[in-house]
Amino acid sequence: MTNPAIMPLATATLCTFLALAPTAEAATPKRQPGRVMSAEQVELLFRNKTWLWTNGAGYFAADGSFLAWSGSSIAKSSYAKGRWYATGDGSMCFEATWHVLSGAKGSTTCFTHRSLGQTIYQRKNPSGPWYEFRHTPVAAKDEFRKLVRGDRVTTKIARLEAAFARLAPPQPSSKPLDVAPVTATDPAAAPTEPGETGPVPAGPTEMPVITPEAQTLRSSAAGPVEDRPAPMNGSPPPSPVSSMEGHPAAEAPASESIAREATALPAPEVPQPPTEAAPSQ
């Protein structure tokens, strides 16, 4: 006859054992489908083919280069240039730099493949779910059917590169200008060391244009040569420029007329990007 005092202790011991014992599902690791595909099998699967995506495509060239684009509009598009390779654990990876309107960034993406007969399983690393990439026989909606032979990416990338160059904001130049700043000369800062040159006094930077009419006015104002006063104390005669003060010809240097002509020139036509290529806000 069982002792009633022992029953509670036995029940508690059994509950503890059941709680600590691993379940059959936890003790048994999840089985992966099929067997690992070799690097040669994976390479043959993708080499010289374009993988068509919902909004984009990737081209796996025979020389190992990789090209891709993605996006539904110019503002949301990106393109990639890099390389692709297959590994012994059944993985296919592509390392590429992805370019967008605002810049570029590198990334690596890998997919692992296993096979069972003619059926191919694929998952995205590191922890994507397994799915049937290729059924036996091949189904109409298999992802395998989206691998088409040839390059269907290069033309699209060329269009995106042109659009990005046209729409990207201008980058500030980091090269300093080779023009020295113009500053006023301080007379107090004149050099005092022997051999140094003092500040150049301010004066007209351009010679005025003297027309024949102005020359006639100058001659008539100055009078005959023999009637002109002799210079005093050996000083030079008055400059023709000073005798022209107030005359329009003397007050309109050549640079001003050039500026007026340049202002009259029509503005160049700046090409505008097409409406469909403008990024949405």
Tab-separated table of N, CA and C in Angstrom, residues 2-92:
chain	number	residue	atom	x	y	z
A	2	THR	N	0.566	2.197	-0.857
A	2	THR	CA	1.393	3.394	-1.014
A	2	THR	C	1.179	4.330	0.153
A	3	ASN	N	2.310	4.840	0.648
A	3	ASN	CA	2.257	5.796	1.753
A	3	ASN	C	1.759	7.141	1.223
A	4	PRO	N	0.640	7.663	1.769
A	4	PRO	CA	0.121	8.950	1.272
A	4	PRO	C	1.088	10.093	1.456
A	5	ALA	N	1.997	9.996	2.405
A	5	ALA	CA	2.939	11.093	2.634
A	5	ALA	C	3.961	11.215	1.517
A	6	ILE	N	4.170	10.143	0.769
A	6	ILE	CA	5.178	10.169	-0.296
A	6	ILE	C	4.617	10.741	-1.594
A	7	MET	N	3.312	10.739	-1.802
A	7	MET	CA	2.694	11.163	-3.060
A	7	MET	C	3.030	12.608	-3.454
A	8	PRO	N	2.918	13.588	-2.558
A	8	PRO	CA	3.267	14.962	-2.981
A	8	PRO	C	4.702	15.088	-3.424
A	9	LEU	N	5.634	14.409	-2.756
A	9	LEU	CA	7.045	14.478	-3.132
A	9	LEU	C	7.284	13.850	-4.493
A	10	ALA	N	6.650	12.735	-4.789
A	10	ALA	CA	6.817	12.075	-6.086
A	10	ALA	C	6.253	12.925	-7.212
A	11	THR	N	5.130	13.545	-6.945
A	11	THR	CA	4.515	14.396	-7.976
A	11	THR	C	5.404	15.587	-8.305
A	12	ALA	N	5.974	16.213	-7.297
A	12	ALA	CA	6.861	17.359	-7.521
A	12	ALA	C	8.103	16.952	-8.286
A	13	THR	N	8.646	15.779	-7.967
A	13	THR	CA	9.845	15.299	-8.664
A	13	THR	C	9.556	15.040	-10.135
A	14	LEU	N	8.404	14.459	-10.438
A	14	LEU	CA	8.038	14.179	-11.821
A	14	LEU	C	7.845	15.458	-12.620
A	15	CYS	N	7.234	16.467	-12.021
A	15	CYS	CA	7.027	17.750	-12.720
A	15	CYS	C	8.353	18.424	-13.026
A	16	THR	N	9.272	18.347	-12.075
A	16	THR	CA	10.593	18.948	-12.298
A	16	THR	C	11.322	18.247	-13.425
A	17	PHE	N	11.234	16.939	-13.501
A	17	PHE	CA	11.899	16.176	-14.565
A	17	PHE	C	11.332	16.525	-15.933
A	18	LEU	N	10.004	16.638	-16.010
A	18	LEU	CA	9.378	16.962	-17.294
A	18	LEU	C	9.731	18.371	-17.752
A	19	ALA	N	9.883	19.282	-16.801
A	19	ALA	CA	10.224	20.660	-17.159
A	19	ALA	C	11.650	20.766	-17.665
A	20	LEU	N	12.550	19.989	-17.084
A	20	LEU	CA	13.963	20.076	-17.465
A	20	LEU	C	14.312	19.221	-18.661
A	21	ALA	N	13.519	18.209	-18.952
A	21	ALA	CA	13.842	17.311	-20.063
A	21	ALA	C	13.620	18.028	-21.386
A	22	PRO	N	14.576	18.011	-22.351
A	22	PRO	CA	14.385	18.652	-23.658
A	22	PRO	C	13.325	17.937	-24.463
A	23	THR	N	12.550	18.705	-25.192
A	23	THR	CA	11.535	18.116	-26.054
A	23	THR	C	12.193	17.470	-27.256
A	24	ALA	N	11.449	16.643	-27.941
A	24	ALA	CA	12.001	15.953	-29.112
A	24	ALA	C	12.328	16.932	-30.219
A	25	GLU	N	11.505	17.993	-30.352
A	25	GLU	CA	11.740	18.980	-31.417
A	25	GLU	C	12.981	19.792	-31.142
A	26	ALA	N	13.180	20.154	-29.843
A	26	ALA	CA	14.353	20.949	-29.505
A	26	ALA	C	15.617	20.119	-29.585
A	27	ALA	N	15.529	18.849	-29.250
A	27	ALA	CA	16.727	18.010	-29.257
A	27	ALA	C	17.155	17.656	-30.666
A	28	THR	N	16.222	17.618	-31.610
A	28	THR	CA	16.535	17.239	-32.982
A	28	THR	C	16.747	18.490	-33.826
A	29	PRO	N	17.947	18.733	-34.370
A	29	PRO	CA	18.165	19.924	-35.190
A	29	PRO	C	17.341	19.865	-36.473
A	30	LYS	N	16.984	21.088	-36.959
A	30	LYS	CA	16.200	21.150	-38.185
A	30	LYS	C	17.045	20.669	-39.363
A	31	ARG	N	16.492	19.815	-40.156
A	31	ARG	CA	17.211	19.262	-41.299
A	31	ARG	C	17.163	20.238	-42.467
A	32	GLN	N	18.302	20.423	-43.117
A	32	GLN	CA	18.362	21.262	-44.304
A	32	GLN	C	18.020	20.416	-45.521
A	33	PRO	N	17.358	21.000	-46.493
A	33	PRO	CA	16.927	20.206	-47.651
A	33	PRO	C	18.103	19.818	-48.545
A	34	GLY	N	18.047	18.618	-49.089
A	34	GLY	CA	19.023	18.188	-50.091
A	34	GLY	C	20.443	18.192	-49.592
A	35	ARG	N	21.363	18.423	-50.535
A	35	ARG	CA	22.787	18.456	-50.227
A	35	ARG	C	23.403	19.742	-50.779
A	36	VAL	N	24.560	20.084	-50.235
A	36	VAL	CA	25.234	21.325	-50.638
A	36	VAL	C	25.661	21.238	-52.099
A	37	MET	N	25.404	22.290	-52.854
A	37	MET	CA	25.860	22.362	-54.244
A	37	MET	C	27.315	22.807	-54.275
A	38	SER	N	28.058	22.320	-55.251
A	38	SER	CA	29.464	22.698	-55.381
A	38	SER	C	29.579	24.101	-55.970
A	39	ALA	N	30.785	24.681	-55.834
A	39	ALA	CA	31.022	26.011	-56.395
A	39	ALA	C	30.845	26.004	-57.907
A	40	GLU	N	31.260	24.909	-58.576
A	40	GLU	CA	31.111	24.819	-60.028
A	40	GLU	C	29.638	24.788	-60.430
A	41	GLN	N	28.817	24.081	-59.672
A	41	GLN	CA	27.392	24.023	-59.992
A	41	GLN	C	26.722	25.388	-59.816
A	42	VAL	N	27.079	26.083	-58.752
A	42	VAL	CA	26.488	27.404	-58.503
A	42	VAL	C	26.955	28.398	-59.561
A	43	GLU	N	28.238	28.333	-59.914
A	43	GLU	CA	28.757	29.250	-60.934
A	43	GLU	C	28.071	29.015	-62.275
A	44	LEU	N	27.861	27.765	-62.638
A	44	LEU	CA	27.183	27.451	-63.895
A	44	LEU	C	25.739	27.940	-63.886
A	45	LEU	N	25.137	27.979	-62.715
A	45	LEU	CA	23.749	28.415	-62.597
A	45	LEU	C	23.585	29.900	-62.923
A	46	PHE	N	24.598	30.738	-62.580
A	46	PHE	CA	24.453	32.192	-62.715
A	46	PHE	C	25.329	32.802	-63.807
A	47	ARG	N	26.354	32.136	-64.253
A	47	ARG	CA	27.335	32.749	-65.157
A	47	ARG	C	26.693	33.227	-66.455
A	48	ASN	N	27.030	34.471	-66.836
A	48	ASN	CA	26.558	35.112	-68.068
A	48	ASN	C	25.027	35.154	-68.137
A	49	LYS	N	24.407	35.384	-66.987
A	49	LYS	CA	22.951	35.481	-66.945
A	49	LYS	C	22.532	36.721	-66.166
A	50	THR	N	21.351	37.201	-66.485
A	50	THR	CA	20.746	38.319	-65.765
A	50	THR	C	19.615	37.784	-64.900
A	51	TRP	N	19.658	38.137	-63.634
A	51	TRP	CA	18.597	37.741	-62.708
A	51	TRP	C	17.595	38.886	-62.643
A	52	LEU	N	16.406	38.671	-63.171
A	52	LEU	CA	15.377	39.704	-63.210
A	52	LEU	C	14.664	39.774	-61.867
A	53	TRP	N	14.604	41.002	-61.296
A	53	TRP	CA	13.924	41.217	-60.031
A	53	TRP	C	12.638	42.002	-60.269
A	54	THR	N	11.872	42.234	-59.208
A	54	THR	CA	10.613	42.964	-59.348
A	54	THR	C	10.858	44.383	-59.843
A	55	ASN	N	11.804	45.104	-59.233
A	55	ASN	CA	12.178	46.453	-59.662
A	55	ASN	C	13.688	46.517	-59.828
A	56	GLY	N	14.200	45.801	-60.818
A	56	GLY	CA	15.627	45.816	-61.049
A	56	GLY	C	16.120	44.519	-61.652
A	57	ALA	N	17.449	44.396	-61.708
A	57	ALA	CA	18.069	43.204	-62.274
A	57	ALA	C	19.544	43.208	-61.925
A	58	GLY	N	20.142	42.017	-61.921
A	58	GLY	CA	21.571	41.876	-61.688
A	58	GLY	C	22.192	40.980	-62.742
A	59	TYR	N	23.330	41.408	-63.290
A	59	TYR	CA	24.008	40.647	-64.344
A	59	TYR	C	25.302	40.065	-63.798
A	60	PHE	N	25.465	38.752	-63.971
A	60	PHE	CA	26.633	38.022	-63.491
A	60	PHE	C	27.503	37.675	-64.700
A	61	ALA	N	28.467	38.529	-64.992
A	61	ALA	CA	29.283	38.364	-66.191
A	61	ALA	C	30.212	37.164	-66.056
A	62	ALA	N	30.620	36.628	-67.217
A	62	ALA	CA	31.502	35.461	-67.229
A	62	ALA	C	32.881	35.771	-66.666
A	63	ASP	N	33.306	37.049	-66.712
A	63	ASP	CA	34.618	37.416	-66.183
A	63	ASP	C	34.590	37.716	-64.687
A	64	GLY	N	33.439	37.516	-64.040
A	64	GLY	CA	33.338	37.737	-62.601
A	64	GLY	C	32.855	39.111	-62.201
A	65	SER	N	32.632	40.004	-63.155
A	65	SER	CA	32.111	41.327	-62.806
A	65	SER	C	30.602	41.258	-62.587
A	66	PHE	N	30.119	42.179	-61.789
A	66	PHE	CA	28.703	42.201	-61.423
A	66	PHE	C	28.146	43.596	-61.642
A	67	LEU	N	26.988	43.667	-62.299
A	67	LEU	CA	26.290	44.925	-62.534
A	67	LEU	C	24.839	44.752	-62.124
A	68	ALA	N	24.266	45.791	-61.542
A	68	ALA	CA	22.875	45.685	-61.100
A	68	ALA	C	22.255	47.065	-61.015
A	69	TRP	N	20.943	47.089	-61.046
A	69	TRP	CA	20.188	48.312	-60.791
A	69	TRP	C	18.917	47.940	-60.048
A	70	SER	N	18.353	48.926	-59.354
A	70	SER	CA	17.141	48.686	-58.585
A	70	SER	C	16.428	50.008	-58.366
A	71	GLY	N	15.103	49.973	-58.348
A	71	GLY	CA	14.328	51.176	-58.066
A	71	GLY	C	13.202	51.378	-59.048
A	72	SER	N	12.134	52.025	-58.562
A	72	SER	CA	10.955	52.260	-59.392
A	72	SER	C	10.942	53.636	-60.025
A	73	SER	N	11.807	54.565	-59.591
A	73	SER	CA	11.892	55.912	-60.155
A	73	SER	C	13.319	56.400	-60.012
A	74	ILE	N	13.650	57.505	-60.704
A	74	ILE	CA	15.010	58.027	-60.655
A	74	ILE	C	15.400	58.383	-59.223
A	75	ALA	N	14.491	59.036	-58.500
A	75	ALA	CA	14.798	59.467	-57.137
A	75	ALA	C	15.034	58.290	-56.204
A	76	LYS	N	14.421	57.148	-56.493
A	76	LYS	CA	14.538	55.979	-55.623
A	76	LYS	C	15.423	54.893	-56.228
A	77	SER	N	16.094	55.184	-57.324
A	77	SER	CA	16.885	54.164	-58.016
A	77	SER	C	18.317	54.118	-57.498
A	78	SER	N	18.960	53.013	-57.761
A	78	SER	CA	20.370	52.829	-57.455
A	78	SER	C	20.954	51.870	-58.486
A	79	TYR	N	22.263	51.966	-58.677
A	79	TYR	CA	22.946	51.015	-59.551
A	79	TYR	C	24.231	50.576	-58.866
A	80	ALA	N	24.680	49.385	-59.231
A	80	ALA	CA	25.827	48.788	-58.548
A	80	ALA	C	26.843	48.279	-59.557
A	81	LYS	N	28.110	48.359	-59.154
A	81	LYS	CA	29.212	47.793	-59.925
A	81	LYS	C	30.149	47.084	-58.955
A	82	GLY	N	30.494	45.843	-59.293
A	82	GLY	CA	31.359	45.080	-58.403
A	82	GLY	C	31.742	43.742	-59.000
A	83	ARG	N	31.773	42.707	-58.165
A	83	ARG	CA	32.153	41.373	-58.619
A	83	ARG	C	31.255	40.336	-57.938
A	84	TRP	N	31.222	39.142	-58.535
A	84	TRP	CA	30.455	38.049	-57.950
A	84	TRP	C	31.316	36.794	-57.959
A	85	TYR	N	30.981	35.842	-57.091
A	85	TYR	CA	31.764	34.609	-57.001
A	85	TYR	C	30.927	33.536	-56.313
A	86	ALA	N	31.330	32.284	-56.509
A	86	ALA	CA	30.691	31.127	-55.869
A	86	ALA	C	31.688	30.479	-54.921
A	87	THR	N	31.182	29.891	-53.848
A	87	THR	CA	32.036	29.274	-52.836
A	87	THR	C	31.696	27.793	-52.680
A	88	GLY	N	32.553	27.088	-51.956
A	88	GLY	CA	32.389	25.651	-51.797
A	88	GLY	C	31.228	25.232	-50.923
A	89	ASP	N	30.639	26.155	-50.172
A	89	ASP	CA	29.497	25.796	-49.335
A	89	ASP	C	28.164	26.043	-50.041
A	90	GLY	N	28.229	26.213	-51.378
A	90	GLY	CA	27.010	26.408	-52.154
A	90	GLY	C	26.514	27.831	-52.204
A	91	SER	N	27.340	28.790	-51.794
A	91	SER	CA	26.909	30.189	-51.761
A	91	SER	C	27.308	30.921	-53.033
A	92	MET	N	26.492	31.869	-53.414
A	92	MET	CA	26.804	32.829	-54.470
A	92	MET	C	26.720	34.215	-53.837
